[in-house]
XYZ file of C-alpha atoms in Angstrom:
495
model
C -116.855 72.654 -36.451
C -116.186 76.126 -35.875
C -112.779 77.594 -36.538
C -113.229 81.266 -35.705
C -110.755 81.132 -32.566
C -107.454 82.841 -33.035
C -104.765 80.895 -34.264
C -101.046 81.474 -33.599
C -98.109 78.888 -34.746
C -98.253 77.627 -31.144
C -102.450 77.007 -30.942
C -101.844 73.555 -32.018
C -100.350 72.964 -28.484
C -103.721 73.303 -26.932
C -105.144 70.013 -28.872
C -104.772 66.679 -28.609
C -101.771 65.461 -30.952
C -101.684 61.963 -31.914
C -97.906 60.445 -32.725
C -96.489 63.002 -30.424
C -92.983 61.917 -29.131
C -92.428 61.757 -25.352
C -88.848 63.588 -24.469
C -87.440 62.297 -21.388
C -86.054 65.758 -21.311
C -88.245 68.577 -21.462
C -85.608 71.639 -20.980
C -82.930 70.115 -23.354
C -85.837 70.048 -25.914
C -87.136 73.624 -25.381
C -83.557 74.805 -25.847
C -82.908 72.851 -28.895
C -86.502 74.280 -30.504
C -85.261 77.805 -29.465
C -82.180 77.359 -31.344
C -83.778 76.129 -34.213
C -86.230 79.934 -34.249
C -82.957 81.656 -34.788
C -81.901 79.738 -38.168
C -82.533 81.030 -41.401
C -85.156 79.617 -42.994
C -84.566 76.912 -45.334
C -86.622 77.610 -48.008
C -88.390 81.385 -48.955
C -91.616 82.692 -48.749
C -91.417 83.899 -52.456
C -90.894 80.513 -53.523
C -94.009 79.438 -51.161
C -95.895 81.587 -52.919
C -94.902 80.052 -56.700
C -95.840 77.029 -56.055
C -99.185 77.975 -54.657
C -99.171 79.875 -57.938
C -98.199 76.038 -59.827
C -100.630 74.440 -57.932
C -103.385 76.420 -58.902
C -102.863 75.237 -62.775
C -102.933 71.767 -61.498
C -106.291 72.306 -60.254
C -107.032 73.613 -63.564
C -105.761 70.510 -65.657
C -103.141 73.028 -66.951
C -100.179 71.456 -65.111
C -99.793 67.687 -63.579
C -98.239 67.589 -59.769
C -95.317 64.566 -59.605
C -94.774 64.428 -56.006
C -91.931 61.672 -55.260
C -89.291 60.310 -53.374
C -88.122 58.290 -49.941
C -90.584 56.937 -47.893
C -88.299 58.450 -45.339
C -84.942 60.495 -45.621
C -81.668 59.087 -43.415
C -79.012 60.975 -42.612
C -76.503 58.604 -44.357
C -78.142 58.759 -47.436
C -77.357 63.053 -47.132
C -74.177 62.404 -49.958
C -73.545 63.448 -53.141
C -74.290 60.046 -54.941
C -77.404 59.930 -53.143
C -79.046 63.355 -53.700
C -77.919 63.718 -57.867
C -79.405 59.896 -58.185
C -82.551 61.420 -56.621
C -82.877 64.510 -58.346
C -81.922 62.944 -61.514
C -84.673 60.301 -61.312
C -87.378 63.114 -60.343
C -86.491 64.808 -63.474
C -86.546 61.621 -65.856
C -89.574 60.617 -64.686
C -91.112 64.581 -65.183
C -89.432 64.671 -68.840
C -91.365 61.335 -69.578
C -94.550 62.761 -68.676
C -94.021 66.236 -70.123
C -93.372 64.428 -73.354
C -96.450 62.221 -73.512
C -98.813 64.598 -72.096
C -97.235 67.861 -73.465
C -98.314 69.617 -69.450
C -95.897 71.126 -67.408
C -94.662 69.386 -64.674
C -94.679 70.670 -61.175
C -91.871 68.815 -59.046
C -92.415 68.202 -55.582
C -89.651 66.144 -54.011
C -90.029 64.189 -50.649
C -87.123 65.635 -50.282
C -84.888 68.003 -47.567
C -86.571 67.372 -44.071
C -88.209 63.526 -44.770
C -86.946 61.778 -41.610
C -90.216 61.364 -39.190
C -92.205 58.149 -39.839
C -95.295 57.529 -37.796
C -95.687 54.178 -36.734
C -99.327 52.076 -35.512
C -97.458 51.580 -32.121
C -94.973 53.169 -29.723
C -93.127 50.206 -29.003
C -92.071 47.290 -30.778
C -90.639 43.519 -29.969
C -87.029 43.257 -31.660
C -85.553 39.644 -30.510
C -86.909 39.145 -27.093
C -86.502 43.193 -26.039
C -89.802 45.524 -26.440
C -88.160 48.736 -27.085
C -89.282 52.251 -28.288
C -90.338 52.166 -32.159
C -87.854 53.799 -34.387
C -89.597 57.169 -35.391
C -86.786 58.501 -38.238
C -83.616 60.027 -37.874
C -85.107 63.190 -36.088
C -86.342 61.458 -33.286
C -83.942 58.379 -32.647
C -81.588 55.668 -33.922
C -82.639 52.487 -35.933
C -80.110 50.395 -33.519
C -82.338 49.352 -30.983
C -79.827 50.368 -28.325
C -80.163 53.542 -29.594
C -84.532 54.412 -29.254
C -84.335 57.194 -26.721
C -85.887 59.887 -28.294
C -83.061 62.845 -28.445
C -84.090 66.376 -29.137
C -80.155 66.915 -31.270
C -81.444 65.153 -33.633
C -84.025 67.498 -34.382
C -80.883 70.346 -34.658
C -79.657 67.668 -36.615
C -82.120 67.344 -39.276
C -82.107 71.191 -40.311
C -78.757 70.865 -40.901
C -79.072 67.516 -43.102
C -82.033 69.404 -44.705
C -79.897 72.457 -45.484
C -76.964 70.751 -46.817
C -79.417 68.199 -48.770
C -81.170 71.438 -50.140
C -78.110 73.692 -50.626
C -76.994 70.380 -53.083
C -80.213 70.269 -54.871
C -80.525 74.161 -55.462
C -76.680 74.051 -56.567
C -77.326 71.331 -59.187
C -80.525 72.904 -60.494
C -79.025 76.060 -60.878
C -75.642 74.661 -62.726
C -77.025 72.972 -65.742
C -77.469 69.729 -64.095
C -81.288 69.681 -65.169
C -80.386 71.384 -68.713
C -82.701 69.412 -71.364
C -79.595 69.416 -73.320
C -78.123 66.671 -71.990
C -81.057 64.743 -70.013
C -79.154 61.342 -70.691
C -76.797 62.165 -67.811
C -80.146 62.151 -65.512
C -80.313 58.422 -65.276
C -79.605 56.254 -68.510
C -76.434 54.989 -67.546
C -78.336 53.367 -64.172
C -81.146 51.275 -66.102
C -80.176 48.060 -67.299
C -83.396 46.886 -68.868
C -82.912 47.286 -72.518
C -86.136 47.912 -73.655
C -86.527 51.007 -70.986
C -82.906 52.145 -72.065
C -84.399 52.727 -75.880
C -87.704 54.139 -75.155
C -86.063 56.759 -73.293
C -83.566 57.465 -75.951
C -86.486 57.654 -78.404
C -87.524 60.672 -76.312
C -84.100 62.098 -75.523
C -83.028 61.340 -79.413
C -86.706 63.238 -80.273
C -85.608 66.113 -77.892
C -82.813 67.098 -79.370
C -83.832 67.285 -82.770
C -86.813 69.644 -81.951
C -83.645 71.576 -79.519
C -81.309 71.702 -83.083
C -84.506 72.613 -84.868
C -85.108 75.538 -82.469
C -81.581 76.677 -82.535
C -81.456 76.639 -86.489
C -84.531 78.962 -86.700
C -83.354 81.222 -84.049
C -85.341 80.551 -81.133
C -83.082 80.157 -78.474
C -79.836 82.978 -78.399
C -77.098 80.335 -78.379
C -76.323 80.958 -75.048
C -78.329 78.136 -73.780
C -76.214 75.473 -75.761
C -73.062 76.188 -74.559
C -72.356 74.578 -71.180
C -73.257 76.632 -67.884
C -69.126 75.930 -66.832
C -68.381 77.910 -70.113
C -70.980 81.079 -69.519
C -73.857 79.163 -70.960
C -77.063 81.045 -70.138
C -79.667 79.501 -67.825
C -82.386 79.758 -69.707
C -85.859 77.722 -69.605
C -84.179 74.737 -70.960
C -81.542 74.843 -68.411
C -83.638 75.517 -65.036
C -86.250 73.878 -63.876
C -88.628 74.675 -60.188
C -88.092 71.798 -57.825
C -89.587 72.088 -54.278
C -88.884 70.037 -51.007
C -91.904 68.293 -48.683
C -92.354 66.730 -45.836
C -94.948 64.733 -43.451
C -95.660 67.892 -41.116
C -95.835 65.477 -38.040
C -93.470 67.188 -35.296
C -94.931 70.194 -34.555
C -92.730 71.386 -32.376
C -89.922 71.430 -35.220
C -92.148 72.716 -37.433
C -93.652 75.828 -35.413
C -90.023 77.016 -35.010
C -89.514 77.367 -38.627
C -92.994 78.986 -38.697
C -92.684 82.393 -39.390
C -94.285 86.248 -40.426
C -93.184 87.547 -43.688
C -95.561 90.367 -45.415
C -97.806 88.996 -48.186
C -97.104 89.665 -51.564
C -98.940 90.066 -54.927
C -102.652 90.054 -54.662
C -103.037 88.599 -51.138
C -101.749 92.077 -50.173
C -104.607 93.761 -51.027
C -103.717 97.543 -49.083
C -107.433 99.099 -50.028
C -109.074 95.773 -47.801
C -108.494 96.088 -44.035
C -110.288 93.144 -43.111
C -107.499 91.317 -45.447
C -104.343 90.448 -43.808
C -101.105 92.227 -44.605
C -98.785 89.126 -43.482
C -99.196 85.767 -43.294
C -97.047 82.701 -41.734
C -95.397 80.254 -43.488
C -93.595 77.008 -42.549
C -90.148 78.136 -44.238
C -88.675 74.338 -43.551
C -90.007 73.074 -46.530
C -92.339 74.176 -50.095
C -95.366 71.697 -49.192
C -96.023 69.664 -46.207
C -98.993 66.752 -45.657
C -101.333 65.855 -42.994
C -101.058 61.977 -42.746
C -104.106 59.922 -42.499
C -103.420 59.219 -38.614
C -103.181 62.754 -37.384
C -106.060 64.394 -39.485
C -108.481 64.372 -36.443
C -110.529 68.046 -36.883
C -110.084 68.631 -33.504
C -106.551 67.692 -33.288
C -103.239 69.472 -33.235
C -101.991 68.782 -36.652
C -104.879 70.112 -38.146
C -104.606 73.284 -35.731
C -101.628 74.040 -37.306
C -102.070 73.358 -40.251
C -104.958 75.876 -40.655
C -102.754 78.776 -40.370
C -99.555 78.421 -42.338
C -99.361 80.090 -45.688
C -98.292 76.849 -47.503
C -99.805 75.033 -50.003
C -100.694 71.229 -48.248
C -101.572 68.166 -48.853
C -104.081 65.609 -47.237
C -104.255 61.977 -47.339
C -107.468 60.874 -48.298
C -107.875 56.979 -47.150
C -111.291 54.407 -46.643
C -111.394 55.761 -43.284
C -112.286 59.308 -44.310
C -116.146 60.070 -44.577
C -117.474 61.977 -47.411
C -119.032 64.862 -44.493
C -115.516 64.505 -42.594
C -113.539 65.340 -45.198
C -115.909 68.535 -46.375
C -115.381 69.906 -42.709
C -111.651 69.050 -43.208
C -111.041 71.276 -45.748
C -113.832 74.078 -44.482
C -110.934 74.075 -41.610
C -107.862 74.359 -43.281
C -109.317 76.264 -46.492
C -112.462 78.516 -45.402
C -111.828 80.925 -47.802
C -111.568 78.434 -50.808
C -108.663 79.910 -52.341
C -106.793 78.178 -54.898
C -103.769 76.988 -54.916
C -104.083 75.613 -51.355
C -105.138 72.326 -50.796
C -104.169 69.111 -52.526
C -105.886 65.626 -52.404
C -103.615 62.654 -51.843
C -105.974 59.386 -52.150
C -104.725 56.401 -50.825
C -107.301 53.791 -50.795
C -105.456 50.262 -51.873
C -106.500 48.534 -55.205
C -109.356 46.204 -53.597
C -111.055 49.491 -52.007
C -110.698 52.920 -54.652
C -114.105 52.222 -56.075
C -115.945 52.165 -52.796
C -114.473 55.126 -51.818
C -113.013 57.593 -54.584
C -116.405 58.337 -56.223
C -118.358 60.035 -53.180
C -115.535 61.999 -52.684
C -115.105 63.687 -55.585
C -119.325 64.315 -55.786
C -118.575 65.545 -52.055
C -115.868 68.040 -52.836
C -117.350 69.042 -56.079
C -120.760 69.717 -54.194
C -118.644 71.743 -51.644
C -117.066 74.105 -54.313
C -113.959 73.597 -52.642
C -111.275 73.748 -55.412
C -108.542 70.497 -54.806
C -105.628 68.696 -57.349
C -106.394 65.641 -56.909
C -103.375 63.435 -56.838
C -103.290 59.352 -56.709
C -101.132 57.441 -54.057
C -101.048 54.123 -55.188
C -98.378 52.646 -52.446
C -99.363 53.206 -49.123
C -102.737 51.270 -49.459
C -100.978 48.574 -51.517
C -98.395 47.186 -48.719
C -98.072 43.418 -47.794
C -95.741 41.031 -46.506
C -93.284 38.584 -48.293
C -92.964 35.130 -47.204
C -89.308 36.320 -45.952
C -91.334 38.649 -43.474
C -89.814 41.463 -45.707
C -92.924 44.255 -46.478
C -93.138 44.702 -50.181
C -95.339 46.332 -53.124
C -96.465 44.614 -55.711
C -95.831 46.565 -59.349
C -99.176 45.452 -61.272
C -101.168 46.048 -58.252
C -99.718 49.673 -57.625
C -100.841 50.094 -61.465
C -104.149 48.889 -60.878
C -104.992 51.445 -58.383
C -103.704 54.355 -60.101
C -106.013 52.502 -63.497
C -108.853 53.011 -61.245
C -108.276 56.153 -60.503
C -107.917 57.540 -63.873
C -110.821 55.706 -64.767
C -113.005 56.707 -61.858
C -112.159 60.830 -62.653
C -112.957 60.186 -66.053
C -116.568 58.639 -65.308
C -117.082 61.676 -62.565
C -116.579 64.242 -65.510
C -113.395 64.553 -63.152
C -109.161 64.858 -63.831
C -106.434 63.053 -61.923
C -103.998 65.943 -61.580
C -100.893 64.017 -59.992
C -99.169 60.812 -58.778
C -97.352 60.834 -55.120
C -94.868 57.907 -55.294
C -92.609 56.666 -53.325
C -89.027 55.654 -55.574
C -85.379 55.884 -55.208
C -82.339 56.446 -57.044
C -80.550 54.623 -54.461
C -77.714 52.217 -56.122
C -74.692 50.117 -54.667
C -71.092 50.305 -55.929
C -72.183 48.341 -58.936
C -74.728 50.277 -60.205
C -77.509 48.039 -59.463
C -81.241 49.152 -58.075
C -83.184 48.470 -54.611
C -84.834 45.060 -54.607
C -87.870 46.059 -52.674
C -91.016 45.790 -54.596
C -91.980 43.171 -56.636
C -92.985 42.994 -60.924
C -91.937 45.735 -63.100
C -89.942 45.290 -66.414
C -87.474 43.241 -64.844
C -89.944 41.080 -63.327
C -88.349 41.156 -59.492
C -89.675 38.133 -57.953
C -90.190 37.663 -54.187
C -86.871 35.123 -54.162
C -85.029 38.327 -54.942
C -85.969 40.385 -52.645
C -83.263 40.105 -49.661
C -80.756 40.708 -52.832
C -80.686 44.854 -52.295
C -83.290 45.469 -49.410
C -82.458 48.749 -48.325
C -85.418 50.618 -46.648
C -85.437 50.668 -42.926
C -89.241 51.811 -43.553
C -91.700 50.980 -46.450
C -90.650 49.352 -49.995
C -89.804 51.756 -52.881
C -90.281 51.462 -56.426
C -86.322 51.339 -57.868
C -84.887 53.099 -60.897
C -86.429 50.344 -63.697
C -89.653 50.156 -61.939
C -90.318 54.107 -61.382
C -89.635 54.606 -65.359
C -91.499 51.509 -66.281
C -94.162 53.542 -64.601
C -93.508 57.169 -66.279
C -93.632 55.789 -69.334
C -97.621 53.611 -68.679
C -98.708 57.031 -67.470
C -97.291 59.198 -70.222
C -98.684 56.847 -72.911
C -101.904 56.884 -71.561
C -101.909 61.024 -71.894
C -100.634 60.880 -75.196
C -103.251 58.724 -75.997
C -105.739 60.818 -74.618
C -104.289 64.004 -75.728
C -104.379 62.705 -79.716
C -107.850 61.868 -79.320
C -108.005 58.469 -78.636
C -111.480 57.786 -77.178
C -110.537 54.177 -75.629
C -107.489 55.977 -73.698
C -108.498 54.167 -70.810
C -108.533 50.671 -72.481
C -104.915 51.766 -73.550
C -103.648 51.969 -70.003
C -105.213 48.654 -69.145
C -103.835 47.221 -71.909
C -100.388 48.408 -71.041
C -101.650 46.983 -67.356
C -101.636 43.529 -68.672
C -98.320 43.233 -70.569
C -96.679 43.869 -67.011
């Protein structure tokens, strides 16, 4: 399919764009989207550009991608309590692997401008009403008296988004993520006792290699002395974190689309067929095309194909070896790195019928890709309750397989995209919405701490129970262990 026509952040509006929402009021929605081009962005192009730059050692096996968070953001959960538990999770989880695997972790957080969902129908049956389907807190409200799509909410979400952000960059940036005191992240939230001392074992490990530094002189001493007391910063008190979203309203999205001069070498002043500026969606780091709006000769894709920032693409049974090879000649012609990342979601029963033509298809196409397993979204089913749920071992046998399956193609699994929460009540205790894990959930339990209003998260037990399979089976690999993959199904089968 050619894709030489000229494309501006509004070309998209000459396609067809499935899970568009229908405003019963055009005007008040054009004004509210020309509000929202006057904001300051919300994130930079600079920092666009970095993780382009991170992404490009994924896709080199030099860094691993952990891409993670709410299936979809509420505006309720935009408090304090609810953004540290987050974060804090995020970088447990990312000190688990960096520990096993000894790779650097690049953090992607589903995180800062989550709210759309898109859903199979436009309406749904709620008692004996059909109303509209709830679409996420930018659209309209779960109550269904409340389904009329409203275009505030859209004004709405980039100010949840900033404050949500401005939260996260104040934490990062105040020694909240120091690797001095990592216990703080999340130990005092996991009750299972045998996850509560393999994570000390690391933390207790950590700070013996951070006195050993110190003693020899590595660090300056600044970096162990709190950031409240004039502590320094430093690379063990900082860490990179960037935001993502589902880029499904496209209207939101092209009015945080916008020019900034390119930097580095994509500025290349001595090439005048190279250009000078590019555009960049400055609402979040990383955005994804869903698997039911990747249509090549839709409007997602459209836009897509012009923004500066590094994307994602879900990768599901439905996508043909040939369709997804014109995919990314549309969104990535030049086949630069950096840009494009895989996101397989296939469900246990169905990775091995799929996942092994298309790596053969994308290697044959020299596109470069990270390749990153989603074992949830093809893994959903229904509890006998009527509550949807996940089941743990299954969500580990898919993301076996697809270790297992890279290995065989002389391939590398380069990330996980999960969806977990840090979400507690009053008393400290986890979500109840998938099933298994070290504290063996059962289906009974369920309806104890249901909490999603959209698809079942891994909690705080089950997310590190999961950290801790995957960083084993890298440190396995990494000391040389030739049966590595017999590890991680071993580890399978204790669950």
């Amino acid at each position: 399919m050619a894709t030489d026509t000229i494309w501006s952040p509004s070309s998209w509006a000459s396609k067809p764009a499935l899970q568009s929402v229908d405003y019963p009021d055009r005007k008040h929605l054009d004004s509210v989207l020309a509000k929202i081009t006057t904001l300051p962005p919300l994130v930079t192009h600079a920092e666009i550009e970095r993780l382009r730059y991170q992404l490009s050692a994924v896709q080199r096996n030099e860094a691993f991608l952990l891409h993670a968070g709410d299936c979809a953001e509420s505006f309720d959960a935009c408090t304090q309590h609810d953004i540290s538990a987050k974060i804090g999770l995020i970088l447990s989880f990312s000190l688990i692997l960096i520990w096993g695997a000894r790779l650097p972790v690049v953090r992607i957080g589903r995180i800062a401008g989550q709210y759309a969902k898109p859903r199979s129908s436009q309406t749904e049956k709620i008692g004996d009403k059909q109303v509209l389907s709830f679409r996420g807190d930018n659209v309209n409200g779960l109550d269904p008296n409340d389904r009329t799509p409203d275009p505030e909410r859209l004004l709405r979400a980039y100010f949840h988004s900033s404050a949500t952000l401005n939260y996260v960059r104040g934490l990062l940036t105040s020694g909240f993520a120091s690797l001095h005191h990592p216990r703080d992240w999340s130990l005092s939230h996991v009750r299972s006792r045998s996850l509560r001392r393999k994570y000390e074992q690391i933390t207790e490990g950590l700070a013996d290699a951070l006195d050993f530094s110190h003693t020899i002189g590595v660090d300056s001493g600044r970096e162990s002395v709190p950031f409240e007391r004039g502590g320094g910063r430093g690379v063990l008190g900082e860490v990179d974190f960037y935001t993502s979203h589902e880029g499904l309203m496209l209207g939101y999205e092209q009015a945080m689309t916008r020019e900034f001069p390119l930097v580095g070498g994509d500025a290349d002043a001595t090439a005048p067929e190279k250009p000078k500026a590019g555009f960049y969606n400055t609402s979040a780091h990383f955005l994804w095309i869903g698997d039911r709006t990747r249509q090549l000769n839709g409007a997602h894709v459209e836009y897509f194909r012009g923004i500066r920032n590094p994307i994602g693409i879900k990768v599901g049974p439905s996508l043909g070896n040939e369709e997804l090879i014109e995919l990314l000649h549309i969104v990535n012609p030049e086949k630069e790195h950096g840009r494009v990342t895989l996101i397989t979601r296939y469900g246990a029963g169905k990775i091995r019928d799929h996942l092994p033509g298309h790596i053969q298809a994308v290697r044959d196409s020299g596109h470069p890709v990270a390749w990153v397993c989603d074992p949830m979204h093809g893994n959903t089913l229904t509890s006998a309750s009527g509550l949807k749920t996940r089941n743990f071992g299954t969500i580990i046998s898919e993301l076996t397989s697809c270790i297992s399956i890279h290995s065989d193609c002389q391939s590398r699994l380069g990330g996980v995209s999960l969806e977990f929460t840090g979400e507690l009540n009053d008393e400290g205790f986890s979500v109840t919405e998938c099933l298994g894990g070290s504290m063996e959930l059962s289906e009974d339990q369920l309806e104890l701490r249901y909490q999603s209003f959209c698809d079942p998260r891994l909690n705080f037990e089950q997310s590190l129970d999961l950290a801790f399979l995957i960083s084993n089976y890298f440190k396995e690999e990494r000391c040389g262990n030739a049966k590595a993959h017999d590890t991680f199904k071993a580890l399978l089968g204790s669950k």
